Amino acid sequence: MNGADATEMVIPVTAAQMRAIEAAAIASGAVTGLILMERAGAGAAQALAARWPGLRRAVVLCGPGNNGGDGFVVARWLALRGWCVTLFLYGDPARLPPDARRQHDLWRAMGDVRPLQFPDATAADGAAVVEALQGAVCVDALFGTGLARPLAGLRPVLAAVRAAPRLAGRLAVDLPSGLSADDGDVVGGDPALVLPADLTVTFHARKRGHGAGLGPVLCGDVKVVDIGLRPWDGARDDGA
């Protein structure tokens, strides 16, 4: 059995269990949060390149947390391999978590960060994203397993991306933004506040929401990337 197959065999986890696994790995000193973010973003970028091999255009939507940090890694990985990358940030760079801020700064040394109005995006924000999306893959790195509130502030952007013409495809980093990691429901219940994906790349293990509720419809194909957390999988018992 190869590594990818072994990873697929890991039992799905809740958001709390995934946090416990990551915390145990970091506490051991064997890895850092920055290393895990680098592995996750690189794995997502590789999956994107494999899924859309003929393309060289991507638009990366980064959020204000660590999911956004993964998105900065995706952008950097693609740009270093000749892709044309446009990146939008929904949030304040100064308030990003430390690892995400580091990834922001690494990307900023290579390319621009185009702001989306925060906390309430506008129709103009949505139009700017759609313009950039012509013939591109949209990378959704807005929100992942930590999402606790509906994405009402992003409604114009979500609507614009969902309706964008000439969009090559949508890749979600860990989860489609707006989807609950635990039950597969749309956070807040409004189906307009989620961004469906053609491919979802998640890390270490599937989240329960990938296979429950609306998860199978909204996630598209789900690929699990091994980021080196298997020795700490037992820590999930602390996060049940």
C-alpha positions as a printed Julia matrix, in Angstrom:
240×3 Matrix{Float64}:
   0.0    0.0     0.0
   1.44   3.37   -0.95
   1.43   6.51    1.22
  -1.58   8.08   -0.47
  -3.67   4.93   -0.01
  -2.61   4.64    3.63
  -3.68   8.22    4.27
  -7.1    7.56    2.77
  -7.54   4.77    5.35
  -7.33   7.19    8.31
 -10.75   7.48    9.98
 -12.5   10.83    9.34
 -12.03  13.41   12.09
 -13.93  16.33   13.57
 -12.46  19.83   13.61
 -11.62  19.45   17.32
  -9.89  16.12   16.73
  -7.82  17.6    13.92
  -6.75  20.48   16.16
  -5.73  17.99   18.85
  -3.63  15.98   16.39
  -1.86  19.09   15.1
  -1.3   20.4    18.63
   0.24  17.1    19.75
   2.58  17.06   16.76
   3.72  20.63   17.38
   4.1   20.04   21.13
   6.4   17.08   20.39
   8.88  19.43   18.73
   9.04  17.23   15.63
   7.27  19.8    13.45
   6.13  23.39   13.6
   2.89  24.94   12.5
   4.78  26.68    9.72
   6.14  23.37    8.41
   2.66  21.81    8.45
   1.3   24.82    6.58
   4.05  24.54    4.0
   3.31  20.84    3.46
  -0.43  21.45    3.22
  -0.15  24.28    0.72
   2.37  22.45   -1.42
   0.17  19.34   -1.44
  -2.86  21.36   -2.5
  -0.89  23.08   -5.26
   0.42  19.76   -6.57
  -3.11  18.35   -6.64
  -4.29  21.42   -8.54
  -1.55  21.13  -11.13
  -2.35  17.44  -11.61
  -6.11  18.04  -11.95
  -5.75  20.92  -14.45
  -2.49  20.1   -16.25
  -3.07  22.33  -19.26
  -3.65  25.51  -17.3
  -1.26  28.14  -16.01
  -3.67  30.63  -14.42
  -4.98  30.62  -10.87
  -6.82  33.03   -8.63
  -6.22  32.39   -4.93
  -8.73  33.68   -2.38
  -7.11  33.82    1.06
  -8.97  34.28    4.33
  -7.92  35.83    7.65
  -6.75  32.63    9.32
  -4.51  29.64    8.76
  -6.54  28.42    5.81
  -5.48  31.66    4.17
  -1.9   30.8     5.12
  -2.23  27.58    3.15
  -3.45  29.68    0.24
  -0.33  31.85    0.27
   1.75  28.66    0.0
  -0.37  27.49   -2.95
   0.18  30.82   -4.69
   3.93  30.75   -4.13
   4.27  27.11   -5.25
   2.38  27.78   -8.49
   4.15  31.05   -9.27
   7.54  29.43   -8.85
   6.5   26.95  -11.54
   5.44  29.54  -14.07
   1.78  30.0   -13.27
   0.15  33.41  -13.49
  -1.31  33.89  -10.02
  -3.66  36.6    -8.79
  -4.22  36.66   -5.04
  -6.98  38.34   -3.03
  -6.96  38.63    0.77
 -10.14  38.91    2.81
  -8.78  40.33    6.05
  -6.13  42.54    7.58
  -2.54  41.3     6.99
  -1.49  42.73   10.36
  -4.02  40.49   12.13
  -3.14  37.21   10.44
  -1.99  34.42   12.78
   1.84  34.26   12.98
   2.35  31.36   10.56
  -0.12  32.76    8.05
   1.52  36.19    8.34
   4.89  34.63    7.57
   3.46  32.96    4.48
   1.82  36.25    3.49
   5.19  37.99    3.68
   6.9   35.28    1.63
   4.26  35.65   -1.07
   4.35  39.44   -0.86
   8.03  39.32   -1.83
   6.94  37.63   -5.08
   3.54  39.05   -5.96
   0.77  41.45   -5.08
  -1.97  41.02   -2.52
  -5.25  42.5    -3.74
  -7.6   43.35   -0.86
 -11.23  42.4    -0.54
 -13.28  44.71    1.66
 -13.28  43.38    5.21
 -15.49  42.52    6.98
 -18.09  43.28    4.28
 -17.14  42.65    0.67
 -18.88  44.62   -2.06
 -20.22  43.95   -5.54
 -17.08  45.68   -6.85
 -14.98  43.07   -5.0
 -16.94  40.3    -6.65
 -16.52  41.91  -10.08
 -12.75  42.21   -9.57
 -12.47  38.53   -8.68
 -14.55  37.47  -11.69
 -12.42  39.57  -14.04
  -9.3   37.83  -12.78
 -10.95  34.4   -13.01
 -11.28  34.32  -16.8
  -9.78  30.98  -17.84
  -8.36  30.37  -14.36
  -8.78  27.92  -11.51
 -10.22  29.47   -8.35
  -8.42  28.37   -5.18
 -10.73  28.73   -2.19
  -8.5   29.24    0.87
 -10.93  31.54    2.66
 -12.09  29.44    5.61
 -11.45  25.86    6.7
 -12.25  23.76    9.75
 -12.27  26.72   12.13
 -15.31  28.42   10.63
 -17.96  29.11   13.27
 -20.09  31.88   11.7
 -21.9   32.27    8.36
 -19.95  33.98    5.59
 -22.42  36.85    5.27
 -19.65  39.38    4.72
 -18.5   37.52    1.63
 -21.9   37.11   -0.02
 -21.09  39.27   -3.11
 -17.82  37.45   -3.75
 -19.31  33.98   -3.28
 -22.17  34.81   -5.63
 -19.81  36.19   -8.25
 -17.52  33.17   -8.17
 -20.42  30.73   -8.34
 -21.72  32.46  -11.47
 -18.37  33.31  -13.08
 -18.22  32.56  -16.82
 -15.14  30.88  -18.31
 -14.04  29.6   -14.92
 -11.78  26.57  -15.39
 -12.59  25.02  -12.03
 -12.7   25.45   -8.26
 -10.36  23.89   -5.74
 -11.13  24.06   -2.01
  -8.29  23.98    0.5
  -9.38  21.58    3.29
 -13.1   22.39    2.94
 -15.31  24.48    0.68
 -15.66  27.78    2.52
 -18.96  27.86    4.4
 -19.19  24.08    4.95
 -19.13  22.66    8.48
 -16.23  20.28    9.02
 -18.28  18.2    11.45
 -21.69  17.64    9.89
 -21.48  18.76    6.26
 -24.12  21.44    6.68
 -23.72  25.01    5.47
 -22.78  27.14    8.47
 -25.85  29.28    9.16
 -28.01  27.22    6.81
 -28.02  29.61    3.83
 -26.89  27.71    0.7
 -25.76  30.99   -0.88
 -23.03  31.26    1.78
 -20.88  28.37    0.62
 -18.5   27.99   -2.31
 -18.85  24.56   -3.99
 -15.7   22.87   -5.26
 -14.79  20.53   -8.09
 -11.87  19.23   -6.04
 -11.29  19.48   -2.3
  -7.79  18.83   -0.98
  -7.71  18.03    2.71
  -4.9   17.09    5.05
  -4.06  13.99    7.1
  -7.63  12.65    7.08
 -11.03  13.37    5.68
 -13.17  15.56    7.89
 -16.56  14.17    8.84
 -18.26  16.94    6.89
 -16.75  15.73    3.63
 -19.01  12.7     3.71
 -22.03  13.94    5.67
 -24.91  16.28    4.88
 -24.19  18.34    1.77
 -20.5   17.48    1.86
 -20.56  14.94   -0.98
 -22.36  17.47   -3.21
 -20.31  20.56   -2.33
 -16.82  19.04   -2.05
 -16.57  17.43   -5.48
 -13.73  14.95   -5.52
 -11.86  14.74   -2.22
  -8.11  14.12   -2.11
  -6.29  13.52    1.18
  -2.7   14.74    1.42
  -0.32  13.25    3.98
   1.43  16.05    5.89
   3.28  13.82    8.34
   0.8   13.66   11.23
   0.16   9.92   11.4
   2.38   9.32   14.48
   0.05  11.62   16.46
  -3.26  10.28   15.19
  -4.0    8.87   18.65
  -4.34  12.41   19.97
  -7.76  12.55   18.28
  -9.15  10.9    21.43
  -8.46  14.16   23.29
 -10.41  16.12   20.73
 -13.52  13.94   20.51
